[in-house]
Coordinates of C-alpha atoms and ligand atoms in Angstrom, one line a residue:
X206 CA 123.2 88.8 15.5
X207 CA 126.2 91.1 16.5
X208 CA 126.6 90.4 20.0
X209 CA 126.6 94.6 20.3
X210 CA 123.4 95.1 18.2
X211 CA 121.6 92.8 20.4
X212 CA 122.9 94.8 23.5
X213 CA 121.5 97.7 21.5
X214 CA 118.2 96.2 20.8
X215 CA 117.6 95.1 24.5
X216 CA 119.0 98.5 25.3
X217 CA 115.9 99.9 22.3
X218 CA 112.7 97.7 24.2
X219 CA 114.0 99.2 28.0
X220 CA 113.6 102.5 26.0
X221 CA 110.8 102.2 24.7
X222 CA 109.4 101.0 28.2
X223 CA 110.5 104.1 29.8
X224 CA 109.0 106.3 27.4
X225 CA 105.7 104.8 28.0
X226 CA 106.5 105.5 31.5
X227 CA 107.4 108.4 31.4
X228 CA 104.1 109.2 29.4
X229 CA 101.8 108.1 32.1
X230 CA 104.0 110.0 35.0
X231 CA 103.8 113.4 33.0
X232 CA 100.4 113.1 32.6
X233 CA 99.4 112.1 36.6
X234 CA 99.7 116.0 37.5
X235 CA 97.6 117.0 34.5
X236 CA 94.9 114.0 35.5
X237 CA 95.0 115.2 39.3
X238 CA 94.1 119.1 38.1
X239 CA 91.2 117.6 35.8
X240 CA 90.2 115.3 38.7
X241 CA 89.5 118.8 40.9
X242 CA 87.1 120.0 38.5
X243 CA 84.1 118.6 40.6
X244 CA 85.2 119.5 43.6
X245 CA 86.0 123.3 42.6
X246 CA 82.8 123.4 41.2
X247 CA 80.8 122.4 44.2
X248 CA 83.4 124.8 46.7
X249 CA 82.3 127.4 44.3
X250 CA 78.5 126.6 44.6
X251 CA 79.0 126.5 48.3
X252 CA 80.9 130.1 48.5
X253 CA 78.4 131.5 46.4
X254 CA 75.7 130.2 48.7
X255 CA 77.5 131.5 51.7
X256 CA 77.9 135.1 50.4
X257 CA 74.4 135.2 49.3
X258 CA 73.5 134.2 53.0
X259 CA 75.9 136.8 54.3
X260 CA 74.7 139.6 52.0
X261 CA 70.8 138.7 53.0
X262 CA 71.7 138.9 56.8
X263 CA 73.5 142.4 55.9
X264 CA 70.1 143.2 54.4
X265 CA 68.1 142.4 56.9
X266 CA 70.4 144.2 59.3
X267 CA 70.2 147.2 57.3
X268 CA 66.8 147.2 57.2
X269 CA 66.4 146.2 60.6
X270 CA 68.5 149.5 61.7
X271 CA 66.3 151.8 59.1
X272 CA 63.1 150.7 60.8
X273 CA 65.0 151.8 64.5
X274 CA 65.7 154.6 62.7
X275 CA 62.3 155.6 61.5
X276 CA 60.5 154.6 64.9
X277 CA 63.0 157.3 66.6
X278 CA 62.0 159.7 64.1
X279 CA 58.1 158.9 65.3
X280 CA 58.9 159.2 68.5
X281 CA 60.5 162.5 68.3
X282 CA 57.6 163.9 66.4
X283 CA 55.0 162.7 69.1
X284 CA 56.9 164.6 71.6
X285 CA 55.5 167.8 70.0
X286 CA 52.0 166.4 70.6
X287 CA 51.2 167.4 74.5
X288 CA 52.2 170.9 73.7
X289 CA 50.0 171.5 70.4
X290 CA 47.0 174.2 70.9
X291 CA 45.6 174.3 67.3
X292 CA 43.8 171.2 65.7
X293 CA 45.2 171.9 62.7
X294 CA 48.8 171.4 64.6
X295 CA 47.0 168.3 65.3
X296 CA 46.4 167.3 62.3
X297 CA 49.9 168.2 60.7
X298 CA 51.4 166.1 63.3
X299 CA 48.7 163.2 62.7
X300 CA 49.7 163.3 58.4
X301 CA 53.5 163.1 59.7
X302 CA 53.5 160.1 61.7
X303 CA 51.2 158.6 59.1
X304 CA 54.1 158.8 56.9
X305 CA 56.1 157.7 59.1
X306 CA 54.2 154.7 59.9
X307 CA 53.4 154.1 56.1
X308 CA 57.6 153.6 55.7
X309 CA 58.1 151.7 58.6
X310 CA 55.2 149.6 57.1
X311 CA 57.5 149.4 53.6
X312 CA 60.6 148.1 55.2
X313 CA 59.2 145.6 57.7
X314 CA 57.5 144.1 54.1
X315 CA 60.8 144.3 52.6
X316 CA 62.2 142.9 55.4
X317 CA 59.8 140.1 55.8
X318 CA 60.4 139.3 52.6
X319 CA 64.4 138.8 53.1
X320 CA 64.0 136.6 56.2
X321 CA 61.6 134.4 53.9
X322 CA 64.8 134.4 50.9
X323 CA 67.1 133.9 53.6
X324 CA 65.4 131.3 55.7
X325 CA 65.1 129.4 52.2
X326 CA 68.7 129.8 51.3
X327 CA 69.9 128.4 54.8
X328 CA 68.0 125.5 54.9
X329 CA 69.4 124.4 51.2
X330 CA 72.8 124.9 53.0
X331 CA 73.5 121.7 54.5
X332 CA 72.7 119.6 51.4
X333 CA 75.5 122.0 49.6
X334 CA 78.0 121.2 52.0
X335 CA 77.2 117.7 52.0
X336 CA 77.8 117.5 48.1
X337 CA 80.9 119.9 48.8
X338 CA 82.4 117.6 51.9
X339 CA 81.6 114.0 49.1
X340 CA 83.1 115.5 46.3
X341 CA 86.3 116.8 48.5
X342 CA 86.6 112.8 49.5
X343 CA 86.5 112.0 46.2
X344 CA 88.8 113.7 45.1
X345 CA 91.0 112.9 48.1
X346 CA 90.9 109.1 47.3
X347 CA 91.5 110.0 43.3
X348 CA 94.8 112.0 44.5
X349 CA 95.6 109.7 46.6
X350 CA 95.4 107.0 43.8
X351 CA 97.6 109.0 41.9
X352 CA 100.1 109.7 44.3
X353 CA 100.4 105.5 44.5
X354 CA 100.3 105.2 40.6
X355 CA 103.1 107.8 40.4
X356 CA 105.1 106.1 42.7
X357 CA 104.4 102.4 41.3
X358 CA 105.7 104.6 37.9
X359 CA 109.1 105.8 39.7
X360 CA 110.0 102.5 40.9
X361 CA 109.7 100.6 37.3
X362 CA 111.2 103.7 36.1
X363 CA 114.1 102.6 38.4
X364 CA 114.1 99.1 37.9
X365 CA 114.7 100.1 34.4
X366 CA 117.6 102.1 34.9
X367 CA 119.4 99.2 36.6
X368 CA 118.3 96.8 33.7
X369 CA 119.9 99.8 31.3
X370 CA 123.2 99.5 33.7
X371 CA 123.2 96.1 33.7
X372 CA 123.3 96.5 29.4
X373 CA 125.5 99.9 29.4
X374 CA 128.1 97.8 31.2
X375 CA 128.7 95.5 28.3
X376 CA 128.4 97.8 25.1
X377 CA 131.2 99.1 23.7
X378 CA 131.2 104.1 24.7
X379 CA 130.9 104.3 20.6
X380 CA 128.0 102.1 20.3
X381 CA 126.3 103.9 23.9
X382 CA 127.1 107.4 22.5
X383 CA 126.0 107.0 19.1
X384 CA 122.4 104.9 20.5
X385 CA 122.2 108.3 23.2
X386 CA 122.4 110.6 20.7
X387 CA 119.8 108.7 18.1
X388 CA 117.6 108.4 20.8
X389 CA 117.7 112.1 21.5
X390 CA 117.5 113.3 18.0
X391 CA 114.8 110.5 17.0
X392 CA 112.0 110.7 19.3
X393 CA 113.8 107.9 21.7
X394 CA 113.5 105.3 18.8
X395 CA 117.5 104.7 18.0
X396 CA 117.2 100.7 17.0
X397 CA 114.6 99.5 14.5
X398 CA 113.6 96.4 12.7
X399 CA 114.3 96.0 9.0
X400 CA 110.7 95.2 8.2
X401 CA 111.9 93.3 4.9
X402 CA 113.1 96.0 2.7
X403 CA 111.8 98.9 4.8
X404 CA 112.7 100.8 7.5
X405 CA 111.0 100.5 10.9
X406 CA 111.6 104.0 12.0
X407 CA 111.4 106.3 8.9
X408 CA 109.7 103.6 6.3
X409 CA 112.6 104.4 3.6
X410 CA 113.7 101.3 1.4
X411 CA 117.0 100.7 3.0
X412 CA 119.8 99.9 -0.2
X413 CA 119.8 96.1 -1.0
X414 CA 123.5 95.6 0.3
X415 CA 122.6 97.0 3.3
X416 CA 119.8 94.6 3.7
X417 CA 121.9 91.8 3.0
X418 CA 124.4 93.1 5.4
X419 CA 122.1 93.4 8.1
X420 CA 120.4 89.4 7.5
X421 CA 124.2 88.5 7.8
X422 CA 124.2 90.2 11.2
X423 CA 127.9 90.6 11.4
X424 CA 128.4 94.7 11.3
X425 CA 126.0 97.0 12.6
X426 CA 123.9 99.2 9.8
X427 CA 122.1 101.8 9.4
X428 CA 119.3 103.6 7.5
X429 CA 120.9 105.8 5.2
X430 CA 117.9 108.3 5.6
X431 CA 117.3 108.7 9.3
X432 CA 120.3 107.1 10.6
X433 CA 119.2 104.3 13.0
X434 CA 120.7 101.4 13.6
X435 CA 118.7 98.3 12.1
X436 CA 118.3 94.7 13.2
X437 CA 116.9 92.1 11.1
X438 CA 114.3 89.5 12.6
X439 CA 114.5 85.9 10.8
X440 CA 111.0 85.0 9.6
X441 CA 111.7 81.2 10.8
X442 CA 112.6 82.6 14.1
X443 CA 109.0 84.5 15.0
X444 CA 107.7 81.5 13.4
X445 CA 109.4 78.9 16.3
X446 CA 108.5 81.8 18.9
X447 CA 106.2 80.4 21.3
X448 CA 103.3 81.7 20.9
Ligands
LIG21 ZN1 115.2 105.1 8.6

């Protein structure tokens, strides 16, 4: 094989590595937001909870004051009673603490009935902010994980760039500007095999001189549809390969 083409084909697999690489590094941020999920949903489960407690305790407060409120009003109304001559004065002022009483009655029900909700609602708390605090460490120790995966990633990443280096050094600026610019107009793939009469990158039927050019191995060639530069694999070769 041209010594250059099999610079450029070593140059091809580090490529291809990178790509792969590159894949799985692009996708850690994407895996980290989906990774949240459980955790948001819990912190939303556990907000939700806490404003329902907040809003009951507003309630009762509310209802608390209303009940002040109405007792003042009683208590204002029995002041009139040492001073009342008639008995039907009497009785007015009887029928309006009655009513009084009946709504004071109303509230404390109503409020009974909140402290019962909210007495409920606060002793489901803790197991919320139990689930909330495990699936926080979960996702903790998944980020975590991630963060060291994208690092493990950066550091091949880099040993591939010296290995690329190591190759740029030794192939000729044409061969390094044309393989740069195939890679970037080809979806990274720049050198391919000739699978027999076939292209490995576009599957064209590559012309038969150029196929016999290429099993020679002494110029470099090229599909004449995509452009990429083509290598040829002896069959007798794979088959001494150890396996
Ligand atoms: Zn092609």
């Amino acid at each position: 094989m041209n010594p250059q083409l099999k610079l450029l084909v070593s140059l091809q697999k580090i490529k291809d590595s990178a790509m792969v690489l590159e894949k799985s590094l692009a996708a850690i941020p994407g895996q980290i937001k989906g990774g949240a999920g459980f955790r948001d949903e819990k912190q939303k489960l556990l907000k939700e909870a806490q404003d329902e407690i907040d809003a009951l305790k507003k309630k009762r407060r509310d209802l608390e004051s209303a009940v002040q409120n109405e007792n003042d009003h009683m208590a204002k109304i029995k002041v009139k009673l040492p001073n009342v001559k008639t008995n039907k004065e009497y009785q007015a002022i009887i029928a309006e603490v009655d009513v009084v009483k009946e709504k004071v009655s109303k509230i404390e029900d109503q409020e009974l009935e909140v402290m019962e909700i909210l007495e409920s609602k606060e002793k489901a708390l803790p197991a919320i902010k139990k689930a909330c605090q495990e699936e926080e460490e979960k996702f903790k120790a998944y980020e975590k994980k991630k963060a060291v995966e994208a690092e493990r990633v950066k550091a091949e990443l880099e040993g591939l760039a010296l290995e690329r280096a190591k190759i740029t050094d030794h192939l000729e600026k044409a061969w390094l500007k044309k393989f740069d610019q195939l890679t970037k107009a080809r979806e990274g793939v720049a050198v391919v095999e000739l699978l027999k009469n076939i292209c490995g990158g576009c599957h064209q039927h590559i012309l038969p001189q150029t196929i016999v050019n290429a099993k020679i191995g002494k110029d470099i060639q090229e599909c004449s549809s995509c452009l990429r530069l083509l290598y040829w694999v002896e069959e007798s070769e794979e088959e001494q390969a150890p396996k």
